[in-house]
Amino acid sequence: MARVSQGAARSLRPDVRGDQIHWLEAGQSEACDRYLAIMEMLRIALNRGLCLGLEEYESHFAFYAPGASYLRHRDQFRHDDSRTVSVIVYLNADWLPEHGGALRLHPEGLAMRDISPVGSRIAVFLSADMLHEVLPATRDRLSLTGWFRRRA
Ligand SMILES: O=C(O)CCC(=O)C(=O)O
Ligand SMILES: [Fe+2]
């Protein structure tokens, strides 16, 4: 799959997002391949159930140091509407609400909703529609963020 960003990267917009990321590639490790295989099953299930026509998946690790955040945004790019479904898997053992770091969702016409990044929790939403942000935390915050894409 062609992609401009590869490997580890710091954000190009540190004023907007404070995380550090590392893109996943198939064959990197057994654990990564197992994760990608599960996401492939999810892709097929979403296509069967919701007819979304999802064709590809891209994913990166994200590390937010204490205090780091990601301002309110949507995941679909203005010049590229291929990102269709966003999936975030949280990797934080023993996360408590007082640690902060919630994913704050702003669904149109509905009350905002905070999702605590508790280990093994998965957040799934439509990339084009869901306005969201990451609130700062008091401890390291780790996740796997990915997007199912339609072919551009
Ligand atoms: O980690 C999260 O809860 C959301 C991350 C996010 O919005 C993104 O990477 O686009
Ligand atoms: Fe996002």
XYZ file of N, CA and C and ligand atoms in Angstrom, residues 70 73 75 132, ligand 2:
13
model
N -4.933 16.098 21.557
C -5.194 16.222 20.116
C -6.467 17.047 20.015
N -11.160 17.442 15.906
C -10.956 17.234 14.469
C -11.876 16.124 13.957
N -11.472 12.734 11.137
C -10.333 11.960 10.635
C -10.217 11.952 9.113
N -14.113 14.829 17.133
C -13.603 14.249 18.378
C -12.270 14.891 18.758
Fe -8.936 11.365 15.219
